[in-house]
């Protein structure tokens, strides 16, 4: 759910709730208006009756039947009302209702007292004898009655009780509601809905448009990077500037300005890093190339001296010095070669020359190349045959680089594997998630050397890092720790990776994981 949709939904829900609140308020106001109007009209009616006809209790006692007809005649123009003559205890004496009441039926006197109290009431709800089961009751008004005796302290002998029943919905009442409340309310609700819609559109556009543009600019940088072509670079420069917030002082203007400044700084720093990295790789490559020729010549001269003095016993001491110089020269040549290879592999323009072939067959060829050296050290070097019914280990490989990677792993294992040890080469195809279409070929080199501690494994593929402390010094044949760094880079160029598992003193396994297809 996008931010734009959330803001629009929030404003819409707010407008809908506001409209419902207006409708509920109008309905409540209409009902209260009806109650108050009915109550005040009933009070006015009873006041006129009491002023016009005095001594109503005496009239009822003298002429009960005529009095009942008289009460009904008073309600000729009030069809939704009923009059009741009550005793002082609330029992009904005479009723204008056509519905017979139970004997000695009484109404609650508390609402009667409220209706006649000194405090003016908006309206009073009381008992409706015709509908005794309704909880809401009806609008009532009451008038105290006394006997026709001239006494200043004459007690209340009864009440004239008027019940204004709820009228049945009629066309006239509905039309009155529509003309008085419904139409103005609908106009207000419509105005609220229109205003909420306009606010939704305005706020959504104001808030989300710059955020959307910032998101698009970030996505462009994430997709194309800071080293994209000229067209993309121009788009990245224009994207932040298209916010039209050059003169804005709000948060979005500050955010856009900060994004432009940050992008410009990142692009400048990235270009500087690119130039520096290119200079480093070019310098290392040139240095490696320039050092190879003198090192090769020095090695040839030292080998010639070593061959001349080999049969002369008087040159034994000189020959030892030549052997040390020759060993260091060869080590320096290998280091220069490795530095040149790494610089070449790090070039962004470097491309693999892949061929689809069986990795297991290549391991057999590589094992034959190192068989003599392994036998000379007393180490058994074998290429494990594939398992029965195993999946083919066919994968797209750059043959030269793949052989270089495996050769580095074997060379590293031979440096540490003692006499009587064993080095095993193996290749197998393993599923990786959804089946053969996304499976991988794992090429492993396992040796029974001293192993590697867990603390060293994390740094094993760092350049110039040597994890096994039993290795010979840098001036010997041990090298300078670039072999595994080259292996890692070759695996990455093939779209794979490299991992190490080791049990110190028992076994070490380095695995190249290469994608199939």
Coordinates of C-alpha atoms in Angstrom, one line a residue:
X1 CA 0.0 0.0 0.0
X2 CA 1.6 3.3 -1.1
X3 CA 1.8 6.4 0.9
X4 CA -0.4 8.2 -1.6
X5 CA -3.2 5.6 -1.2
X6 CA -2.9 5.8 2.6
X7 CA -3.2 9.5 2.7
X8 CA -6.2 9.5 0.3
X9 CA -7.9 6.7 2.2
X10 CA -7.4 8.5 5.5
X11 CA -8.9 11.8 4.2
X12 CA -11.8 9.9 2.6
X13 CA -12.6 8.0 5.8
X14 CA -12.4 11.3 7.8
X15 CA -14.8 12.9 5.3
X16 CA -17.2 9.9 5.5
X17 CA -17.2 9.9 9.3
X18 CA -17.8 13.7 9.3
X19 CA -20.8 13.2 6.9
X20 CA -22.2 10.5 9.2
X21 CA -21.7 12.7 12.2
X22 CA -23.6 15.5 10.4
X23 CA -26.5 13.1 9.6
X24 CA -26.6 11.8 13.1
X25 CA -26.6 15.4 14.5
X26 CA -29.3 16.5 12.1
X27 CA -31.5 13.5 13.1
X28 CA -30.9 14.1 16.8
X29 CA -31.6 17.8 16.4
X30 CA -34.8 17.2 14.5
X31 CA -36.1 14.7 17.1
X32 CA -35.2 17.1 20.0
X33 CA -36.8 20.0 18.1
X34 CA -40.0 17.9 17.8
X35 CA -40.0 17.0 21.5
X36 CA -39.5 20.5 22.7
X37 CA -42.1 22.0 20.3
X38 CA -44.6 19.3 21.3
X39 CA -43.9 19.9 25.0
X40 CA -44.3 23.6 24.9
X41 CA -47.5 23.3 22.8
X42 CA -48.9 20.8 25.3
X43 CA -48.1 23.1 28.2
X44 CA -49.8 26.1 26.5
X45 CA -52.8 23.9 25.7
X46 CA -53.2 22.8 29.3
X47 CA -52.8 26.4 30.6
X48 CA -55.6 27.6 28.3
X49 CA -57.9 24.7 29.4
X50 CA -57.2 25.4 33.1
X51 CA -57.8 29.1 32.7
X52 CA -61.1 28.6 30.8
X53 CA -62.6 25.7 32.8
X54 CA -62.2 25.9 36.6
X55 CA -63.4 23.2 38.9
X56 CA -62.9 20.3 36.5
X57 CA -62.8 17.7 39.4
X58 CA -66.2 18.9 40.6
X59 CA -67.6 18.8 37.0
X60 CA -66.5 15.2 36.8
X61 CA -68.1 14.3 40.1
X62 CA -71.5 15.9 39.2
X63 CA -71.7 14.8 35.5
X64 CA -69.2 11.9 34.8
X65 CA -70.6 10.9 31.4
X66 CA -70.9 14.5 30.1
X67 CA -67.4 15.2 31.4
X68 CA -65.9 12.3 29.4
X69 CA -67.5 13.7 26.3
X70 CA -66.2 17.2 27.2
X71 CA -62.6 15.9 27.5
X72 CA -62.9 14.2 24.1
X73 CA -64.2 17.5 22.6
X74 CA -61.1 19.3 23.8
X75 CA -58.9 17.0 21.7
X76 CA -60.8 17.5 18.5
X77 CA -57.8 19.3 17.0
X78 CA -55.2 17.1 18.7
X79 CA -55.6 13.7 17.2
X80 CA -52.2 12.4 18.4
X81 CA -52.8 13.3 22.1
X82 CA -54.8 11.8 25.0
X83 CA -56.2 13.5 28.1
X84 CA -56.4 11.8 31.5
X85 CA -58.0 13.0 34.7
X86 CA -55.9 11.7 37.6
X87 CA -56.3 11.6 41.3
X88 CA -53.6 12.9 43.6
X89 CA -52.0 9.4 43.7
X90 CA -51.8 9.1 39.9
X91 CA -54.8 6.7 39.4
X92 CA -56.8 7.4 36.2
X93 CA -60.4 8.7 36.7
X94 CA -61.4 9.6 33.2
X95 CA -59.6 8.8 29.9
X96 CA -60.2 10.0 26.3
X97 CA -58.5 6.8 25.0
X98 CA -60.7 4.2 23.3
X99 CA -58.5 1.5 24.8
X100 CA -59.9 0.3 28.2
X101 CA -57.4 0.6 31.1
X102 CA -57.0 -1.9 33.9
X103 CA -58.9 -1.0 37.1
X104 CA -57.1 1.5 39.4
X105 CA -54.3 2.0 36.7
X106 CA -51.8 4.5 37.9
X107 CA -49.2 6.6 36.0
X108 CA -45.8 7.5 37.5
X109 CA -45.9 10.8 39.4
X110 CA -42.2 11.7 39.1
X111 CA -42.6 12.9 35.4
X112 CA -45.8 14.7 36.5
X113 CA -43.9 16.6 39.2
X114 CA -41.1 17.5 36.8
X115 CA -43.6 18.9 34.3
X116 CA -45.1 21.1 37.0
X117 CA -41.9 21.9 38.8
X118 CA -40.5 25.5 39.2
X119 CA -37.5 24.7 36.9
X120 CA -38.4 25.0 33.2
X121 CA -37.8 21.7 31.4
X122 CA -36.9 21.4 27.6
X123 CA -39.4 18.4 27.6
X124 CA -40.6 15.6 29.9
X125 CA -41.0 12.0 29.0
X126 CA -43.7 10.1 31.0
X127 CA -46.0 7.1 31.0
X128 CA -48.3 6.5 28.1
X129 CA -51.3 4.4 29.4
X130 CA -52.0 3.2 25.8
X131 CA -48.5 1.8 25.4
X132 CA -47.3 0.8 28.8
X133 CA -44.5 -1.5 27.4
X134 CA -42.5 1.1 25.6
X135 CA -39.3 2.1 27.3
X136 CA -39.0 5.5 25.6
X137 CA -42.4 6.7 26.9
X138 CA -44.1 9.8 25.5
X139 CA -44.0 13.6 25.8
X140 CA -46.3 14.6 28.7
X141 CA -47.7 17.7 30.3
X142 CA -49.6 18.1 33.5
X143 CA -51.9 20.7 35.2
X144 CA -52.6 20.5 38.9
X145 CA -56.4 20.6 39.8
X146 CA -58.1 21.6 43.1
X147 CA -61.7 21.5 44.2
X148 CA -63.8 24.6 43.8
X149 CA -63.4 25.8 47.4
X150 CA -62.1 29.2 48.2
X151 CA -59.1 28.5 50.5
X152 CA -55.6 29.9 50.2
X153 CA -54.0 26.6 51.2
X154 CA -56.2 24.3 49.0
X155 CA -54.2 21.1 48.4
X156 CA -53.9 19.5 44.9
X157 CA -56.7 17.0 44.5
X158 CA -55.8 15.7 41.0
X159 CA -54.1 16.4 37.7
X160 CA -55.0 16.9 34.1
X161 CA -52.5 14.7 32.3
X162 CA -51.8 15.2 28.6
X163 CA -50.0 12.5 26.6
X164 CA -48.6 13.6 23.2
X165 CA -48.1 10.3 21.5
X166 CA -45.5 9.7 18.8
X167 CA -47.3 10.4 15.5
X168 CA -47.2 7.8 12.7
X169 CA -45.0 8.9 9.9
X170 CA -47.0 10.8 7.4
X171 CA -46.3 12.5 4.1
X172 CA -46.7 15.9 5.6
X173 CA -44.4 15.2 8.5
X174 CA -41.8 13.7 6.1
X175 CA -42.1 16.7 3.9
X176 CA -41.6 19.0 6.9
X177 CA -38.5 17.1 7.8
X178 CA -37.1 17.3 4.3
X179 CA -37.8 21.0 3.9
X180 CA -36.6 22.0 7.4
X181 CA -33.6 19.7 8.0
X182 CA -33.0 17.1 5.3
X183 CA -32.3 19.5 2.4
X184 CA -29.9 21.8 4.4
X185 CA -28.2 18.7 5.9
X186 CA -27.8 17.2 2.4
X187 CA -26.3 20.4 1.2
X188 CA -23.9 20.5 4.1
X189 CA -23.0 16.8 3.6
X190 CA -22.4 17.4 -0.1
X191 CA -20.2 20.4 0.7
X192 CA -18.2 18.3 3.2
X193 CA -17.7 15.5 0.7
X194 CA -16.7 18.0 -2.1
X195 CA -14.3 19.7 0.3
X196 CA -12.8 16.4 1.5
X197 CA -12.3 15.3 -2.1
X198 CA -10.6 18.5 -3.0
X199 CA -8.4 18.3 0.2
X200 CA -7.6 14.7 -0.7
X201 CA -6.5 15.6 -4.2
X202 CA -4.5 18.6 -3.0
X203 CA -2.8 17.0 0.0
X204 CA -2.0 13.8 -2.0
X205 CA -0.5 15.8 -4.8
X206 CA 1.4 18.2 -2.5
X207 CA 2.8 15.5 -0.2
X208 CA 3.4 12.5 -2.5
X209 CA 4.5 14.1 -5.8
X210 CA 7.9 15.2 -4.4
X211 CA 8.3 11.9 -2.5
X212 CA 7.5 10.0 -5.7
X213 CA 10.1 11.9 -7.6
X214 CA 12.7 11.4 -4.9
X215 CA 11.8 7.7 -4.9
X216 CA 12.2 7.5 -8.7
X217 CA 15.6 9.3 -8.5
X218 CA 16.8 6.9 -5.8
X219 CA 15.5 3.9 -7.9
X220 CA 17.4 5.3 -10.9
X221 CA 20.6 5.5 -9.0
X222 CA 20.0 2.0 -7.5
X223 CA 19.3 0.5 -11.0
X224 CA 21.9 2.3 -13.1
X225 CA 24.4 3.2 -10.4
X226 CA 26.8 6.1 -10.4
X227 CA 28.8 4.9 -13.3
X228 CA 26.0 4.9 -15.9
X229 CA 26.2 6.2 -19.4
X230 CA 25.9 9.9 -20.4
X231 CA 22.1 9.7 -20.9
X232 CA 21.5 8.1 -17.5
X233 CA 23.9 10.6 -15.9
X234 CA 22.0 13.5 -17.4
X235 CA 18.7 12.0 -16.2
X236 CA 20.2 11.6 -12.7
X237 CA 21.2 15.2 -12.7
X238 CA 17.8 16.4 -13.9
X239 CA 15.7 14.2 -11.7
X240 CA 16.4 16.0 -8.4
X241 CA 16.3 19.4 -10.1
X242 CA 12.9 18.7 -11.5
X243 CA 11.2 19.0 -8.1
X244 CA 10.7 22.7 -8.8
X245 CA 11.6 23.4 -5.2
X246 CA 14.5 25.8 -5.9
X247 CA 12.8 28.5 -3.9
X248 CA 10.8 26.3 -1.5
X249 CA 11.6 26.7 2.2
X250 CA 9.5 23.8 3.5
X251 CA 10.7 20.3 4.4
X252 CA 10.4 19.0 0.8
X253 CA 12.5 21.8 -0.6
X254 CA 15.2 21.1 2.0
X255 CA 15.0 17.3 1.3
X256 CA 15.3 17.9 -2.4
X257 CA 18.2 20.3 -1.9
X258 CA 19.9 17.8 0.4
X259 CA 19.4 15.0 -2.1
X260 CA 20.9 17.0 -4.9
X261 CA 23.9 17.9 -2.8
X262 CA 24.3 14.3 -1.6
X263 CA 24.1 12.9 -5.1
X264 CA 26.6 15.4 -6.4
X265 CA 29.0 14.6 -3.6
X266 CA 28.6 10.9 -4.1
X267 CA 29.2 11.2 -7.9
X268 CA 32.3 13.3 -7.3
X269 CA 33.7 10.9 -4.8
X270 CA 32.8 7.9 -6.9
X271 CA 34.6 9.4 -9.9
X272 CA 37.6 10.0 -7.7
X273 CA 37.5 6.4 -6.5
X274 CA 37.2 5.2 -10.1
X275 CA 40.2 7.2 -11.2
X276 CA 42.2 6.1 -8.2
X277 CA 41.2 2.4 -8.6
X278 CA 42.1 2.6 -12.3
X279 CA 45.4 4.2 -11.5
X280 CA 46.1 1.4 -8.9
X281 CA 45.2 -1.4 -11.3
X282 CA 47.1 0.1 -14.2
X283 CA 50.1 0.9 -12.0
X284 CA 50.2 -2.7 -10.6
X285 CA 49.7 -4.2 -14.1
X286 CA 52.5 -2.0 -15.5
X287 CA 54.8 -2.7 -12.6
X288 CA 54.2 -6.4 -12.9
X289 CA 54.9 -6.3 -16.6
X290 CA 58.0 -4.2 -16.2
X291 CA 59.4 -6.5 -13.4
X292 CA 58.9 -9.8 -15.2
X293 CA 61.7 -9.2 -17.7
X294 CA 64.5 -8.4 -15.2
X295 CA 63.4 -11.1 -12.9
X296 CA 63.4 -13.6 -15.7
X297 CA 66.9 -12.6 -16.7
X298 CA 68.1 -12.7 -13.1
X299 CA 66.7 -16.2 -12.7
X300 CA 68.4 -17.3 -15.8
X301 CA 71.7 -15.9 -14.7
X302 CA 71.4 -17.5 -11.3
X303 CA 70.5 -20.9 -12.8
X304 CA 73.5 -20.7 -15.0
X305 CA 75.8 -19.9 -12.1
X306 CA 74.2 -22.7 -10.1
X307 CA 74.8 -25.2 -13.0
X308 CA 78.5 -24.1 -13.4
X309 CA 79.4 -24.3 -9.7
X310 CA 77.5 -27.5 -9.1
X311 CA 80.5 -29.7 -9.9
X312 CA 83.2 -27.5 -8.2
X313 CA 83.6 -28.3 -4.5
X314 CA 85.5 -25.1 -3.9
X315 CA 82.3 -23.2 -4.9
X316 CA 80.0 -24.8 -2.3
X317 CA 79.7 -21.7 -0.2
X318 CA 79.0 -19.6 -3.2
X319 CA 76.5 -22.1 -4.5
X320 CA 74.5 -21.9 -1.3
X321 CA 74.3 -18.1 -1.7
X322 CA 73.1 -18.6 -5.3
X323 CA 70.4 -21.0 -4.2
X324 CA 69.1 -18.5 -1.7
X325 CA 69.1 -15.8 -4.3
X326 CA 67.5 -18.1 -6.9
X327 CA 64.7 -19.1 -4.4
X328 CA 63.9 -15.5 -3.6
X329 CA 64.0 -14.5 -7.2
X330 CA 61.6 -17.2 -8.2
X331 CA 59.3 -16.3 -5.3
X332 CA 59.4 -12.6 -6.4
X333 CA 58.6 -13.7 -9.9
X334 CA 55.6 -15.6 -8.8
X335 CA 54.4 -12.7 -6.6
X336 CA 54.8 -10.3 -9.6
X337 CA 52.9 -12.8 -11.8
X338 CA 50.1 -13.0 -9.2
X339 CA 49.8 -9.2 -8.8
X340 CA 49.5 -8.9 -12.6
X341 CA 46.9 -11.6 -12.7
X342 CA 44.8 -10.0 -10.0
X343 CA 45.1 -6.6 -11.6
X344 CA 43.9 -8.1 -14.9
X345 CA 41.0 -10.0 -13.2
X346 CA 39.9 -6.8 -11.4
X347 CA 39.5 -4.9 -14.7
X348 CA 35.7 -4.0 -15.2
X349 CA 36.2 -4.8 -18.9
X350 CA 37.6 -8.3 -18.3
X351 CA 35.5 -10.9 -20.1
X352 CA 35.5 -14.7 -19.6
X353 CA 35.9 -17.0 -22.6
X354 CA 33.7 -19.8 -21.5
X355 CA 33.1 -23.3 -22.9
X356 CA 30.5 -25.9 -21.7
X357 CA 32.4 -29.0 -20.6
X358 CA 32.6 -31.5 -17.8
X359 CA 34.4 -30.2 -14.7
X360 CA 35.2 -33.7 -13.5
X361 CA 37.3 -34.4 -16.6
X362 CA 39.3 -31.2 -16.1
X363 CA 40.1 -32.3 -12.6
X364 CA 41.6 -35.5 -13.9
X365 CA 43.9 -33.5 -16.2
X366 CA 44.9 -31.2 -13.4
X367 CA 45.6 -34.1 -11.1
X368 CA 48.0 -35.5 -13.7
X369 CA 49.9 -32.2 -13.8
X370 CA 50.6 -32.3 -10.1
X371 CA 51.1 -36.0 -9.7
X372 CA 54.9 -35.9 -9.9
X373 CA 55.2 -33.1 -7.4
X374 CA 52.8 -34.8 -5.0
X375 CA 54.7 -38.1 -5.3
X376 CA 58.0 -36.3 -4.6
X377 CA 56.5 -34.9 -1.4
X378 CA 55.1 -38.3 -0.4
X379 CA 51.5 -37.0 -0.7
X380 CA 48.7 -39.0 -2.5
X381 CA 46.8 -36.9 -5.0
X382 CA 43.6 -38.4 -6.5
X383 CA 40.7 -37.2 -8.5
X384 CA 37.6 -38.9 -7.1
X385 CA 35.4 -40.5 -9.7
X386 CA 31.7 -39.4 -9.9
X387 CA 29.2 -41.4 -8.0
X388 CA 26.9 -43.9 -9.7
X389 CA 23.7 -42.2 -11.1
X390 CA 25.2 -38.8 -10.2
X391 CA 24.1 -35.8 -12.3
X392 CA 26.6 -34.6 -14.9
X393 CA 28.9 -31.9 -13.8
X394 CA 28.7 -30.0 -17.0
X395 CA 29.2 -26.2 -16.6
X396 CA 30.2 -23.2 -18.6
X397 CA 33.9 -22.5 -17.7
X398 CA 36.8 -20.4 -18.7
X399 CA 39.2 -23.3 -19.0
X400 CA 42.4 -21.3 -18.3
X401 CA 41.0 -19.5 -15.3
X402 CA 39.3 -22.6 -13.9
X403 CA 42.6 -24.6 -14.1
X404 CA 44.4 -21.7 -12.5
X405 CA 42.0 -21.6 -9.6
X406 CA 42.2 -25.4 -8.9
X407 CA 46.0 -25.3 -9.4
X408 CA 46.2 -22.6 -6.7
X409 CA 44.2 -24.7 -4.3
X410 CA 46.3 -27.8 -5.0
X411 CA 49.5 -25.8 -4.6
X412 CA 48.3 -24.4 -1.3
X413 CA 47.3 -27.9 -0.1
X414 CA 50.7 -29.3 -1.1
X415 CA 52.5 -26.6 0.9
X416 CA 50.8 -27.8 4.2
X417 CA 50.0 -31.5 3.6
X418 CA 52.7 -33.6 5.3
X419 CA 54.2 -36.7 3.8
X420 CA 51.8 -39.6 3.9
X421 CA 48.8 -37.2 3.6
X422 CA 46.1 -37.2 1.0
X423 CA 44.7 -34.6 -1.4
X424 CA 41.3 -35.4 -3.0
X425 CA 39.8 -33.5 -6.0
X426 CA 36.0 -34.0 -6.5
X427 CA 33.2 -32.5 -8.6
X428 CA 29.5 -33.0 -8.0
X429 CA 26.2 -31.4 -9.1
X430 CA 23.8 -30.4 -6.3
X431 CA 20.3 -29.0 -6.5
X432 CA 19.9 -25.5 -5.3
X433 CA 16.3 -24.7 -4.5
X434 CA 13.9 -25.4 -7.4
X435 CA 15.5 -28.3 -9.2
X436 CA 18.1 -29.0 -11.9
X437 CA 17.5 -25.7 -13.7
X438 CA 19.0 -23.8 -10.8
X439 CA 21.4 -26.4 -9.6
X440 CA 25.2 -25.8 -9.0
X441 CA 28.4 -27.7 -9.6
X442 CA 30.7 -27.9 -6.6
X443 CA 34.4 -28.5 -7.1
X444 CA 36.2 -29.3 -3.9
X445 CA 39.9 -29.8 -2.9
X446 CA 40.3 -31.7 0.4
X447 CA 43.6 -32.2 2.2
X448 CA 44.6 -33.9 5.4
X449 CA 46.9 -31.1 6.5
X450 CA 47.0 -29.2 9.8
X451 CA 43.7 -27.5 9.2
X452 CA 42.7 -23.9 9.7
X453 CA 41.3 -22.2 12.9
X454 CA 37.8 -20.7 12.8
X455 CA 39.3 -17.3 13.5
X456 CA 41.4 -17.4 10.3
X457 CA 38.7 -18.7 8.0
X458 CA 36.9 -15.3 7.9
X459 CA 40.1 -13.7 6.5
X460 CA 41.3 -16.6 4.4
X461 CA 40.6 -14.9 1.1
X462 CA 41.9 -11.5 2.0
X463 CA 44.9 -10.5 -0.1
X464 CA 48.4 -11.0 1.5
X465 CA 46.8 -12.9 4.3
X466 CA 48.3 -16.3 5.4
X467 CA 46.3 -18.3 7.8
X468 CA 48.5 -21.4 8.4
X469 CA 51.3 -20.4 10.7
X470 CA 53.4 -23.3 9.7
X471 CA 54.1 -21.8 6.3
X472 CA 57.6 -20.9 5.3
X473 CA 58.7 -17.2 5.3
X474 CA 57.9 -14.9 2.5
X475 CA 61.4 -15.3 1.1
X476 CA 60.8 -19.0 0.5
X477 CA 58.6 -20.9 -1.8
X478 CA 55.5 -20.2 0.4
X479 CA 54.5 -17.1 -1.5
X480 CA 52.7 -14.0 -0.2
X481 CA 49.1 -15.2 0.2
X482 CA 47.6 -14.1 -3.2
X483 CA 46.6 -17.6 -4.4
X484 CA 43.3 -17.8 -2.6
X485 CA 42.4 -14.2 -3.4
X486 CA 42.8 -15.1 -7.1
X487 CA 40.6 -18.2 -6.6
X488 CA 37.9 -16.1 -5.0
X489 CA 38.0 -13.6 -7.9
X490 CA 37.8 -16.4 -10.5
X491 CA 34.8 -17.9 -8.8
X492 CA 33.1 -14.5 -8.7
X493 CA 33.7 -13.9 -12.4
X494 CA 31.9 -17.2 -13.0
X495 CA 28.9 -16.1 -10.9
X496 CA 29.8 -18.4 -8.1
X497 CA 31.6 -18.3 -4.8
X498 CA 34.1 -20.1 -2.6
X499 CA 33.8 -21.5 0.9
X500 CA 36.1 -23.3 3.4
X501 CA 35.4 -25.9 6.0
X502 CA 38.1 -27.2 8.3
X503 CA 38.7 -29.4 11.3
X504 CA 42.1 -28.4 12.8
X505 CA 44.5 -31.3 12.7
X506 CA 42.2 -33.5 10.6
X507 CA 41.0 -32.1 7.3
X508 CA 40.4 -29.0 5.2
X509 CA 38.1 -28.6 2.3
X510 CA 37.9 -25.6 -0.1
X511 CA 34.8 -25.7 -2.4
X512 CA 34.2 -23.7 -5.5
X513 CA 30.4 -23.3 -6.2
X514 CA 29.6 -22.6 -9.8
X515 CA 26.1 -22.0 -11.3
X516 CA 24.8 -24.3 -14.0
X517 CA 23.2 -22.7 -17.1

